[in-house]
CSV table of C-alpha atoms and ligand atoms in Angstrom, one decimal:
chain,number,residue,atom,x,y,z
S,1,MET,CA,-0.1,-0.3,-0.1
S,2,LYS,CA,1.8,2.5,0.8
S,3,GLN,CA,4.6,1.5,-2.5
S,4,ARG,CA,0.7,3.0,-3.9
S,5,LEU,CA,0.4,6.6,-2.2
S,6,GLY,CA,2.8,8.7,-5.0
S,7,ASN,CA,0.8,7.8,-7.4
S,8,PHE,CA,-2.3,7.9,-5.2
S,9,THR,CA,-1.9,11.3,-3.9
S,10,ILE,CA,-0.7,12.3,-7.4
S,11,VAL,CA,-4.7,11.3,-8.7
S,12,VAL,CA,-6.0,13.6,-5.1
S,13,LEU,CA,-4.2,16.2,-6.0
S,14,VAL,CA,-6.1,16.0,-10.0
S,15,VAL,CA,-9.5,14.7,-7.6
S,16,MET,CA,-9.1,18.1,-5.2
S,17,THR,CA,-8.7,20.6,-7.9
S,18,VAL,CA,-11.4,20.1,-10.2
S,19,LEU,CA,-13.5,20.3,-6.8
S,20,VAL,CA,-12.3,23.6,-5.9
S,21,TRP,CA,-13.0,25.0,-9.7
S,22,VAL,CA,-16.4,23.3,-9.3
S,23,VAL,CA,-16.9,24.6,-5.2
S,24,PHE,CA,-15.6,27.5,-5.5
S,25,PRO,CA,-17.3,28.9,-9.0
S,26,PRO,CA,-16.3,31.1,-11.1
S,27,VAL,CA,-18.5,34.8,-11.0
S,28,ASN,CA,-20.3,33.7,-13.8
S,29,ASN,CA,-19.7,37.5,-16.0
S,30,GLY,CA,-22.7,36.7,-18.5
S,31,SER,CA,-20.8,35.6,-21.3
S,32,GLU,CA,-22.1,33.7,-23.8
S,33,ASN,CA,-18.5,31.1,-23.8
S,34,PHE,CA,-18.4,31.4,-19.7
S,35,MET,CA,-19.0,27.6,-19.8
S,36,ARG,CA,-16.5,26.4,-22.3
S,37,ALA,CA,-13.5,29.5,-20.6
S,38,TYR,CA,-14.5,27.6,-17.3
S,39,ALA,CA,-14.6,24.6,-18.1
S,40,GLY,CA,-10.9,24.6,-19.7
S,41,GLU,CA,-9.5,26.3,-16.6
S,42,VAL,CA,-10.5,23.3,-15.4
S,43,LEU,CA,-9.1,21.5,-17.5
S,44,GLY,CA,-5.3,23.8,-17.6
S,45,SER,CA,-5.6,23.4,-13.7
S,46,ILE,CA,-5.5,20.1,-13.9
S,47,LEU,CA,-2.4,20.1,-17.0
S,48,ILE,CA,-0.3,22.7,-14.3
S,49,VAL,CA,-1.0,19.6,-11.6
S,50,LEU,CA,0.8,16.8,-13.8
S,51,MET,CA,3.5,19.1,-15.5
S,52,SER,CA,4.5,20.0,-12.2
S,53,SER,CA,4.3,16.5,-10.1
S,54,SER,CA,6.4,15.7,-13.4
S,55,LEU,CA,9.2,18.3,-12.3
S,56,PHE,CA,8.9,17.3,-9.3
S,57,LEU,CA,9.4,14.1,-9.9
S,58,SER,CA,12.3,14.7,-12.1
S,59,THR,CA,13.9,16.1,-9.3
S,60,ARG,CA,15.1,12.2,-7.9
S,61,PRO,CA,13.6,12.8,-4.5
S,62,LYS,CA,15.4,9.9,-3.1
S,63,TRP,CA,12.9,10.1,0.0
S,64,ALA,CA,9.7,9.5,-2.0
S,65,GLU,CA,11.5,6.3,-3.1
S,66,PRO,CA,8.9,4.0,-0.8
S,67,PHE,CA,6.2,5.8,-2.1
S,68,PHE,CA,6.3,4.6,-5.4
S,69,GLY,CA,8.0,1.4,-5.2
S,70,GLY,CA,11.6,3.6,-6.1
S,71,LEU,CA,13.3,5.9,-8.7
S,72,ASP,CA,12.6,3.3,-11.6
S,73,LYS,CA,8.7,3.4,-10.8
S,74,MET,CA,8.7,7.7,-10.1
S,75,TYR,CA,9.8,7.4,-13.7
S,76,LEU,CA,7.5,5.4,-14.7
S,77,THR,CA,4.6,7.7,-12.7
S,78,HIS,CA,6.8,10.4,-14.8
S,79,ARG,CA,6.4,9.6,-17.9
S,80,ARG,CA,2.0,9.6,-17.0
S,81,THR,CA,1.7,12.6,-15.6
S,82,SER,CA,3.8,14.5,-18.4
S,83,THR,CA,1.9,12.3,-21.4
S,84,SER,CA,-1.5,13.0,-19.7
S,85,ALA,CA,-0.3,16.5,-18.9
S,86,PHE,CA,0.8,16.5,-23.6
S,87,LEU,CA,-2.7,14.8,-24.3
S,88,LEU,CA,-4.5,18.0,-22.4
S,89,MET,CA,-2.8,20.9,-23.7
S,90,PHE,CA,-4.8,19.8,-27.0
S,91,VAL,CA,-8.4,19.4,-25.3
S,92,HIS,CA,-7.4,22.4,-23.3
S,93,LEU,CA,-6.3,24.5,-26.5
S,94,LEU,CA,-9.3,23.8,-28.1
S,95,THR,CA,-11.8,24.0,-25.1
S,96,VAL,CA,-10.6,27.3,-23.9
S,97,PRO,CA,-12.4,30.0,-26.5
S,98,ILE,CA,-10.1,32.1,-28.0
S,99,SER,CA,-10.7,35.2,-30.0
S,100,THR,CA,-8.5,35.5,-33.2
S,101,THR,CA,-9.4,39.7,-33.8
S,102,ASN,CA,-8.2,40.4,-30.7
S,103,LEU,CA,-5.0,38.5,-29.5
S,104,ARG,CA,-2.7,39.3,-26.8
S,105,LEU,CA,0.7,38.8,-25.3
S,106,GLY,CA,-1.3,35.8,-23.3
S,107,ASN,CA,-2.1,34.4,-26.5
S,108,TYR,CA,1.1,34.5,-27.9
S,109,LEU,CA,2.8,33.2,-24.2
S,110,ALA,CA,0.8,30.6,-25.2
S,111,MET,CA,1.1,29.4,-28.1
S,112,ILE,CA,5.3,29.5,-27.7
S,113,SER,CA,4.0,27.6,-24.2
S,114,PHE,CA,2.7,25.1,-27.0
S,115,LEU,CA,5.0,24.8,-29.8
S,116,GLY,CA,7.7,24.3,-27.4
S,117,ILE,CA,6.4,21.3,-25.3
S,118,VAL,CA,4.9,19.8,-28.9
S,119,SER,CA,8.7,19.8,-30.9
S,120,ILE,CA,10.1,18.7,-27.1
S,121,VAL,CA,7.4,15.9,-26.2
S,122,LEU,CA,6.6,14.8,-30.0
S,123,PRO,CA,10.6,13.3,-30.6
S,124,THR,CA,9.8,11.0,-27.5
S,125,LEU,CA,6.5,9.5,-28.7
S,126,ALA,CA,7.6,9.5,-32.5
S,127,PRO,CA,10.8,9.1,-32.3
S,128,ARG,CA,11.6,7.7,-36.1
S,129,ILE,CA,9.7,11.1,-37.4
S,130,PRO,CA,13.1,11.8,-39.6
S,131,PHE,CA,12.7,15.6,-38.8
S,132,LEU,CA,11.7,14.9,-35.1
S,133,SER,CA,14.9,12.5,-35.1
S,134,LYS,CA,16.7,15.8,-35.9
S,135,LEU,CA,15.8,17.7,-32.9
S,136,THR,CA,17.6,14.4,-31.1
S,137,ASN,CA,20.6,13.0,-32.9
S,138,SER,CA,17.8,9.4,-32.1
S,139,THR,CA,19.6,9.2,-29.0
S,140,TYR,CA,18.6,9.3,-25.3
S,141,GLU,CA,21.5,12.3,-24.5
S,142,GLY,CA,20.4,14.4,-27.4
S,143,TRP,CA,16.7,13.8,-26.1
S,144,LYS,CA,17.4,14.6,-22.3
S,145,LYS,CA,19.2,17.6,-23.4
S,146,LEU,CA,16.6,19.0,-25.2
S,147,HIS,CA,14.3,18.1,-22.5
S,148,ARG,CA,16.3,20.3,-20.2
S,149,PHE,CA,14.6,23.0,-22.2
S,150,ILE,CA,10.6,22.1,-21.0
S,151,GLY,CA,10.4,24.1,-17.8
S,152,ILE,CA,11.3,27.1,-19.2
S,153,PHE,CA,7.9,26.4,-21.4
S,154,PHE,CA,6.2,25.7,-17.9
S,155,ILE,CA,6.6,28.9,-16.7
S,156,THR,CA,5.7,30.2,-19.9
S,157,GLY,CA,2.6,29.0,-20.4
S,158,PHE,CA,1.8,29.9,-16.5
S,159,ILE,CA,2.2,33.8,-17.3
S,160,HIS,CA,0.3,33.1,-20.3
S,161,SER,CA,-2.3,32.1,-17.7
S,162,LEU,CA,-1.6,35.3,-15.3
S,163,THR,CA,-1.7,37.7,-18.3
S,164,ILE,CA,-4.8,36.6,-20.1
S,165,LYS,CA,-8.2,37.8,-19.3
S,166,GLY,CA,-9.1,34.7,-17.5
S,167,LEU,CA,-12.6,34.5,-15.0
S,168,ASP,CA,-12.9,35.6,-11.9
S,169,ALA,CA,-12.3,32.7,-9.1
S,170,PHE,CA,-10.2,33.2,-6.2
S,171,ILE,CA,-9.6,30.2,-4.6
S,172,ALA,CA,-9.2,28.4,-7.5
S,173,ILE,CA,-6.4,29.8,-9.0
S,174,ASN,CA,-4.8,30.6,-6.0
S,175,TRP,CA,-4.9,26.6,-5.6
S,176,VAL,CA,-3.3,26.1,-8.6
S,177,GLN,CA,-0.5,28.7,-8.1
S,178,ILE,CA,1.2,26.5,-5.6
S,179,PHE,CA,1.5,23.6,-8.0
S,180,PHE,CA,2.5,26.0,-10.3
S,181,ILE,CA,5.7,26.8,-7.8
S,182,ILE,CA,5.9,23.6,-7.4
S,183,GLY,CA,7.2,23.4,-10.8
S,184,THR,CA,9.2,25.8,-11.0
S,185,ALA,CA,11.2,25.2,-8.0
S,186,SER,CA,11.1,22.0,-8.5
S,187,TYR,CA,12.8,22.4,-12.4
S,188,LEU,CA,15.2,25.1,-11.1
S,189,TYR,CA,16.5,22.6,-7.9
S,190,THR,CA,16.8,19.5,-10.9
S,191,GLU,CA,19.1,22.3,-13.4
S,192,VAL,CA,20.7,24.6,-11.5
S,193,PHE,CA,20.1,24.7,-7.5
S,194,GLY,CA,20.9,20.7,-7.3
S,195,ARG,CA,24.0,21.4,-8.6
S,196,VAL,CA,25.2,22.4,-5.7
S,197,PHE,CA,22.7,20.5,-3.3
S,198,LYS,CA,22.7,17.7,-4.4
S,199,LYS,CA,25.8,14.9,-3.1
S,200,TYR,CA,28.1,13.7,-6.0
S,201,LEU,CA,30.5,11.6,-4.8
S,202,SER,CA,34.6,12.0,-6.6
S,203,TYR,CA,35.7,8.8,-7.0
S,204,ALA,CA,38.4,7.6,-9.0
S,205,VAL,CA,38.6,3.6,-11.8
S,206,GLU,CA,40.4,1.7,-9.2
S,207,ALA,CA,40.2,-1.6,-12.2
S,208,VAL,CA,38.4,-2.4,-15.8
S,209,ASN,CA,37.7,-5.9,-16.1
S,210,HIS,CA,35.8,-7.4,-18.8
S,211,SER,CA,34.2,-10.2,-18.2
S,212,ASN,CA,33.8,-12.0,-21.6
S,213,GLY,CA,33.8,-10.3,-25.3
S,214,SER,CA,30.7,-7.1,-24.4
S,215,THR,CA,30.9,-7.1,-20.3
S,216,THR,CA,33.1,-4.6,-18.5
S,217,GLU,CA,32.9,-4.4,-14.5
S,218,VAL,CA,34.1,-1.3,-13.3
S,219,VAL,CA,36.2,-1.0,-9.6
S,220,LEU,CA,35.3,2.3,-8.1
S,221,ARG,CA,37.4,3.6,-5.4
S,222,ALA,CA,36.1,6.6,-3.5
S,223,LYS,CA,38.1,9.0,-2.8
S,224,LYS,CA,37.7,10.9,0.1
S,225,ASP,CA,34.0,10.5,0.3
S,226,PRO,CA,32.2,7.4,2.3
S,227,ILE,CA,30.5,4.6,0.1
S,228,PRO,CA,27.1,5.9,-0.3
S,229,LYS,CA,24.8,4.6,2.1
S,230,GLN,CA,22.9,1.0,0.0
S,231,HIS,CA,21.5,-1.7,0.7
S,232,ALA,CA,21.8,-5.0,-2.5
S,233,GLY,CA,20.2,-4.4,-5.8
S,234,GLN,CA,19.8,-0.9,-5.8
S,235,PHE,CA,21.7,1.7,-8.8
S,236,LEU,CA,23.5,4.7,-9.4
S,237,PHE,CA,24.1,6.8,-11.3
S,238,VAL,CA,27.9,7.4,-12.5
S,239,ARG,CA,29.7,9.8,-15.5
S,240,PHE,CA,33.3,10.1,-15.8
S,241,PRO,CA,34.4,13.7,-16.6
S,242,GLN,CA,37.8,13.2,-18.6
S,243,ASP,CA,36.1,11.7,-21.4
S,244,LYS,CA,33.7,13.5,-23.0
S,245,THR,CA,31.7,10.7,-24.0
S,246,LEU,CA,31.9,8.8,-20.8
S,247,ASN,CA,30.9,12.8,-19.3
S,248,GLU,CA,27.8,11.8,-19.5
S,249,SER,CA,25.8,10.4,-15.9
S,250,HIS,CA,24.3,6.4,-16.9
S,251,PRO,CA,22.2,4.4,-14.6
S,252,PHE,CA,23.5,0.4,-13.1
S,253,THR,CA,23.1,-1.4,-10.5
S,254,ILE,CA,26.4,-1.5,-7.9
S,255,SER,CA,27.0,-5.1,-8.4
S,256,SER,CA,28.9,-5.3,-5.9
S,257,ALA,CA,27.6,-6.3,-1.9
S,258,PRO,CA,27.2,-2.6,0.5
S,259,ARG,CA,30.2,-4.3,3.0
S,260,GLU,CA,33.4,-4.4,0.0
S,261,ASP,CA,34.7,-1.4,0.3
S,262,VAL,CA,34.7,-1.1,-3.2
S,263,LEU,CA,31.8,0.0,-5.2
S,264,ARG,CA,31.6,-2.6,-8.8
S,265,VAL,CA,29.7,-1.4,-12.1
S,266,THR,CA,28.9,-4.6,-14.5
S,267,ILE,CA,28.1,-2.5,-17.9
S,268,LYS,CA,26.9,-4.3,-20.6
S,269,ALA,CA,28.1,-2.9,-24.1
S,270,CYS,CA,24.4,-2.2,-26.1
S,271,GLY,CA,24.6,1.6,-26.8
S,272,ASP,CA,27.2,4.0,-27.8
S,273,TYR,CA,28.0,4.8,-24.6
S,274,THR,CA,28.4,1.2,-22.8
S,275,ARG,CA,30.4,0.6,-26.0
S,276,HIS,CA,32.3,3.2,-25.9
S,277,LEU,CA,33.2,2.6,-21.8
S,278,PHE,CA,34.4,-0.9,-22.9
S,279,SER,CA,37.0,0.1,-25.2
S,280,HIS,CA,38.3,3.7,-23.6
S,281,LEU,CA,38.0,3.4,-19.9
S,282,GLN,CA,40.4,3.3,-18.0
S,283,ALA,CA,41.5,2.8,-14.6
S,284,GLY,CA,42.9,6.3,-13.4
S,285,MET,CA,40.2,8.0,-14.2
S,286,ASP,CA,37.8,9.6,-12.4
S,287,ALA,CA,34.5,9.5,-11.5
S,288,ILE,CA,31.7,11.4,-10.2
S,289,VAL,CA,28.9,9.0,-8.4
S,290,GLU,CA,25.0,9.9,-7.7
S,291,GLY,CA,22.9,7.3,-5.2
S,292,ALA,CA,22.1,5.4,-4.0
S,293,TYR,CA,18.4,3.8,-6.0
S,294,GLY,CA,15.7,1.5,-6.2
S,295,MET,CA,13.6,-0.5,-4.1
S,296,PHE,CA,14.3,-3.6,-5.3
S,297,ASP,CA,15.5,-5.9,-2.4
S,298,TYR,CA,14.4,-9.6,-1.8
S,299,LYS,CA,14.5,-9.5,2.3
S,300,THR,CA,11.2,-7.4,2.0
S,301,GLY,CA,10.0,-10.6,1.0
S,302,GLY,CA,8.6,-14.0,2.3
S,303,GLN,CA,10.5,-17.2,3.1
S,304,LYS,CA,9.7,-19.1,-0.1
S,305,GLN,CA,11.5,-17.2,-3.4
S,306,ILE,CA,11.8,-17.6,-6.8
S,307,TRP,CA,14.7,-15.5,-8.7
S,308,VAL,CA,15.1,-15.1,-13.0
S,309,ALA,CA,17.7,-13.0,-14.4
S,310,GLY,CA,17.9,-12.4,-18.3
S,311,GLY,CA,20.8,-11.2,-20.1
S,312,ILE,CA,22.8,-8.5,-17.9
S,313,GLY,CA,19.5,-8.6,-15.9
S,314,VAL,CA,21.8,-10.4,-13.4
S,315,THR,CA,23.4,-7.6,-11.9
S,316,PRO,CA,21.0,-7.3,-9.2
S,317,PHE,CA,21.5,-11.0,-7.6
S,318,LEU,CA,25.2,-10.8,-8.0
S,319,SER,CA,24.9,-7.7,-5.5
S,320,PHE,CA,22.5,-10.0,-3.4
S,321,ILE,CA,24.6,-13.2,-3.7
S,322,ARG,CA,27.9,-11.6,-2.7
S,323,ASP,CA,26.1,-10.1,0.5
S,324,ILE,CA,25.1,-13.0,2.3
S,325,ASP,CA,26.7,-13.2,4.8
S,326,GLY,CA,27.1,-16.9,6.9
S,327,ASN,CA,23.7,-18.8,5.8
S,328,LEU,CA,20.8,-17.5,3.4
S,329,ALA,CA,17.9,-16.3,5.2
S,330,HIS,CA,15.8,-17.5,2.3
S,331,ASP,CA,14.6,-20.4,0.2
S,332,VAL,CA,15.5,-19.5,-3.2
S,333,ASP,CA,15.4,-21.1,-7.1
S,334,PHE,CA,17.8,-18.4,-9.4
S,335,TYR,CA,17.0,-19.0,-13.2
S,336,TYR,CA,20.1,-17.3,-15.0
S,337,THR,CA,19.7,-17.1,-18.5
S,338,VAL,CA,21.6,-16.5,-21.4
S,339,ARG,CA,21.5,-16.5,-24.9
S,340,HIS,CA,25.0,-18.4,-25.6
S,341,ARG,CA,27.8,-19.5,-23.1
S,342,ASP,CA,30.1,-16.8,-23.5
S,343,GLU,CA,27.1,-14.0,-22.7
S,344,ALA,CA,27.4,-15.7,-19.4
S,345,ILE,CA,29.1,-13.8,-16.8
S,346,PHE,CA,30.7,-14.4,-13.4
S,347,LEU,CA,29.4,-18.5,-13.3
S,348,ASP,CA,32.0,-20.0,-11.1
S,349,GLU,CA,30.9,-17.3,-8.7
S,350,LEU,CA,27.4,-18.5,-8.4
S,351,GLU,CA,28.3,-22.0,-8.8
S,352,ALA,CA,30.4,-21.5,-5.5
S,353,ALA,CA,27.4,-20.2,-3.6
S,354,ALA,CA,25.4,-22.4,-4.1
S,355,LYS,CA,27.4,-25.1,-3.0
S,356,GLN,CA,27.8,-23.2,0.0
S,357,ASN,CA,24.6,-22.2,0.8
S,358,PRO,CA,21.7,-25.4,0.6
S,359,ARG,CA,18.9,-23.0,0.2
S,360,LEU,CA,20.6,-21.4,-3.3
S,361,LYS,CA,20.0,-23.1,-6.1
S,362,VAL,CA,21.6,-21.9,-9.1
S,363,TYR,CA,19.8,-22.9,-12.2
S,364,ILE,CA,21.6,-22.1,-15.6
S,365,ARG,CA,20.6,-21.8,-18.8
S,366,PHE,CA,21.8,-21.5,-22.4
S,367,SER,CA,18.7,-20.9,-24.2
S,368,SER,CA,20.6,-21.3,-28.2
S,369,THR,CA,21.1,-24.7,-27.2
S,370,ASP,CA,18.7,-25.6,-23.7
S,371,GLY,CA,15.2,-23.6,-25.4
S,372,SER,CA,13.7,-20.9,-23.2
S,373,LEU,CA,12.9,-21.4,-19.7
S,374,THR,CA,9.4,-21.1,-19.0
S,375,VAL,CA,7.0,-20.3,-15.8
S,376,ASP,CA,5.9,-23.9,-16.1
S,377,GLU,CA,9.6,-25.5,-16.0
S,378,ILE,CA,9.9,-23.0,-12.6
S,379,VAL,CA,6.3,-23.7,-11.2
S,380,LYS,CA,7.6,-28.1,-11.8
S,381,ASN,CA,11.4,-27.4,-9.9
S,382,ALA,CA,9.1,-25.4,-7.1
S,383,GLY,CA,7.5,-28.5,-6.5
S,384,GLY,CA,4.2,-27.4,-8.1
S,385,ASN,CA,2.7,-24.7,-5.8
S,386,ILE,CA,4.4,-21.1,-6.2
S,387,SER,CA,1.4,-19.7,-4.7
S,388,GLY,CA,3.2,-18.7,-1.9
S,389,HIS,CA,6.2,-17.9,-4.0
S,390,TYR,CA,7.8,-14.0,-4.1
S,391,ILE,CA,9.1,-13.5,-7.1
S,392,TYR,CA,12.4,-10.8,-8.1
S,393,MET,CA,13.4,-10.6,-11.9
S,394,CYS,CA,15.7,-8.5,-13.9
S,395,GLY,CA,16.0,-8.5,-17.4
S,396,PRO,CA,14.5,-8.0,-20.7
S,397,LEU,CA,11.0,-5.7,-20.2
S,398,PRO,CA,9.4,-8.4,-23.4
S,399,MET,CA,10.8,-11.8,-21.2
S,400,VAL,CA,10.3,-9.8,-17.4
S,401,GLN,CA,6.4,-8.8,-18.3
S,402,ALA,CA,5.4,-12.4,-20.2
S,403,PHE,CA,7.0,-14.2,-17.3
S,404,GLU,CA,4.8,-11.7,-14.7
S,405,LYS,CA,1.9,-12.4,-17.2
S,406,LYS,CA,2.5,-16.3,-16.5
S,407,PHE,CA,3.1,-16.3,-12.7
S,408,LEU,CA,-0.2,-14.1,-11.9
S,409,GLU,CA,-1.5,-17.6,-13.9
S,410,ALA,CA,0.3,-19.6,-12.2
S,411,GLN,CA,-1.2,-17.9,-8.8
S,412,VAL,CA,1.0,-15.5,-7.6
S,413,SER,CA,0.1,-12.6,-6.4
S,414,ALA,CA,0.6,-9.6,-7.8
S,415,GLY,CA,2.0,-8.1,-4.9
S,416,ASN,CA,4.9,-10.4,-4.2
S,417,VAL,CA,6.6,-10.7,-7.9
S,418,HIS,CA,8.9,-7.6,-7.5
S,419,TYR,CA,11.4,-6.6,-10.9
S,420,GLU,CA,13.7,-3.8,-11.9
S,421,GLU,CA,13.5,-1.8,-15.0
S,422,PHE,CA,16.7,-0.6,-17.0
S,423,ASN,CA,14.9,1.6,-19.2
S,424,PHE,CA,13.9,5.0,-17.2
S,425,ARG,CA,12.8,6.1,-20.3
H,1,LIG,C1,17.4,1.3,-12.8
H,1,LIG,C2,18.6,0.5,-13.4
H,1,LIG,C3,20.0,-0.4,-13.6
H,1,LIG,C4,20.1,-1.0,-14.6
H,1,LIG,N1,21.5,-1.2,-14.1
H,1,LIG,C5,22.4,-1.9,-14.9
H,1,LIG,C6,23.7,-3.1,-15.3
H,1,LIG,O1,23.9,-3.5,-13.8
H,1,LIG,N2,24.1,-2.7,-15.9
H,1,LIG,C7,24.3,-2.7,-17.3
H,1,LIG,O2,24.8,-3.1,-18.6
H,1,LIG,N3,23.1,-2.2,-17.8
H,1,LIG,C8,22.3,-1.3,-16.7
H,1,LIG,N4,21.0,-0.2,-16.8
H,1,LIG,C9,20.7,0.1,-18.2
H,1,LIG,C10,22.0,1.1,-18.4
H,1,LIG,O3,21.6,2.3,-18.2
H,1,LIG,C11,21.5,1.3,-20.4
H,1,LIG,O4,22.5,-0.2,-20.6
H,1,LIG,C12,22.7,2.6,-20.5
H,1,LIG,O5,22.5,3.2,-20.4
H,1,LIG,C13,22.4,2.5,-22.1
H,1,LIG,O6,23.1,3.3,-22.5
H,1,LIG,P1,24.1,3.4,-24.6
H,1,LIG,O7,24.2,5.0,-24.5
H,1,LIG,O8,25.5,2.9,-24.3
H,1,LIG,O9,22.9,2.9,-25.2
H,1,LIG,P2,22.1,4.0,-25.8
H,1,LIG,O10,21.6,3.2,-27.2
H,1,LIG,O11,21.8,5.1,-26.2
H,1,LIG,O12,20.4,3.8,-24.7
H,1,LIG,C14,19.5,2.3,-25.2
H,1,LIG,C15,18.3,2.5,-23.8
H,1,LIG,O13,18.8,2.5,-22.0
H,1,LIG,C16,18.4,4.0,-22.0
H,1,LIG,N5,19.6,5.2,-21.3
H,1,LIG,C17,20.4,5.7,-22.5
H,1,LIG,N6,21.3,6.9,-21.9
H,1,LIG,C18,20.2,6.7,-20.1
H,1,LIG,C19,20.5,7.7,-18.7
H,1,LIG,N7,22.0,8.5,-19.5
H,1,LIG,N8,20.3,7.2,-17.8
H,1,LIG,C20,19.2,6.5,-17.8
H,1,LIG,N9,18.9,5.8,-19.2
H,1,LIG,C21,19.7,6.2,-19.7
H,1,LIG,C22,17.6,4.7,-22.2
H,1,LIG,O14,16.7,3.5,-22.1
H,1,LIG,C23,18.0,4.3,-23.7
H,1,LIG,O15,16.8,3.9,-24.8
H,1,LIG,C24,20.6,-0.2,-16.3
H,1,LIG,C25,19.6,1.1,-15.7
H,1,LIG,C26,18.4,1.1,-15.7
H,1,LIG,C27,17.4,2.2,-15.5
């Protein structure tokens, strides 16, 4: 329940915004367009509440993670509130009566805000349209840079609402102003003040190990800052300022155990940044770390557990296993699936951990030769009934979603199925 409180609060704020407009309606000015203007203002207000929620979530507030179920889930909410606000913007525009003969400053500001937001959001929704993809170079970093401007258009949109001759609704307008302040403060924190207040930790790359032809293990040692407070399975953001390409902050799971005096991340080369890192990162380079974030934690689950890792999704489980101190307190069936044998990493370590911990059973699956792992097989190995089991998964999203569906069909309760999203966009 606690993990849904964040989303629930946003829904309540939207409902309250409508209620404030209904309970404290605007003074009817007798204009023939009064009802359209009224509806338009209610829609505009919801839009501001949703946008300010999005901007607030972009600040990555660590303290709010428990109310959403982790930063990855907060990004999902951010995506949903942004998309809803974006769609609502069109409805707002179509609803409010606009006089084409008597355009004022407020109307021009509305246009600037509308066009600005459309050109920032459309490349996200339709990344393959050639004209739009030019704005972002079709890269995540290009998309992120473009996104930085969204707050400017949010502020422009709000100034539009102040300069336009709106309806006289003192209480409702003051209520909405609270969200404008939250949104603007969040934006300024993310883009300006966060650099001063946020805890960016100074590290050095101690070692760079290539686990196979596409995976790099990076060992990071703190220069002077202490190791960030963390639990096994969390992730951090890291960048390497001495290399132009690697000076982008990317999220990676901490694959070491929290008690180690270094941080280790294990990175699969799959795009521009991670490929460049594979071939260019060197020991001795500086690293800037931010974190730790995330709520993926098997210790919050019950005694019987099933862990499923696909490909590089093994990293949080490496941390879980490395964190075992003495005897594992849960009965775990751990499935690690990769396409080919040479893609698998740390196999010896995983097998050694299984030998040391009778409660940990490790099943390695090479799908190209052994066939794909199925939930039926997992259920069979677990004795035929997994309704009381807790599930932890990390891997490619289609795989995780397909498995989730099958686990639910196998009577696992939805609240017992946990997975880490490796995708923030
Ligand atoms: C919580 C979390 C934990 C992760 N843990 C690991 C891990 O332990 N090992 C590992 O190899 N990978 C991990 N990833 C995935 C890793 O962050 C991406 O593979 C990497 O950032 C891709 O960058 P790229 O430029 O090489 O690829 P691109 O092809 O440019 O990006 C591929 C996708 O990665 C995501 N991405 C790219 N850049 C960023 C960024 N700056 N911030 C956030 N997301 C981005 C986007 O969804 C993008 O569509 C994790 C991701 C998340 C969200």
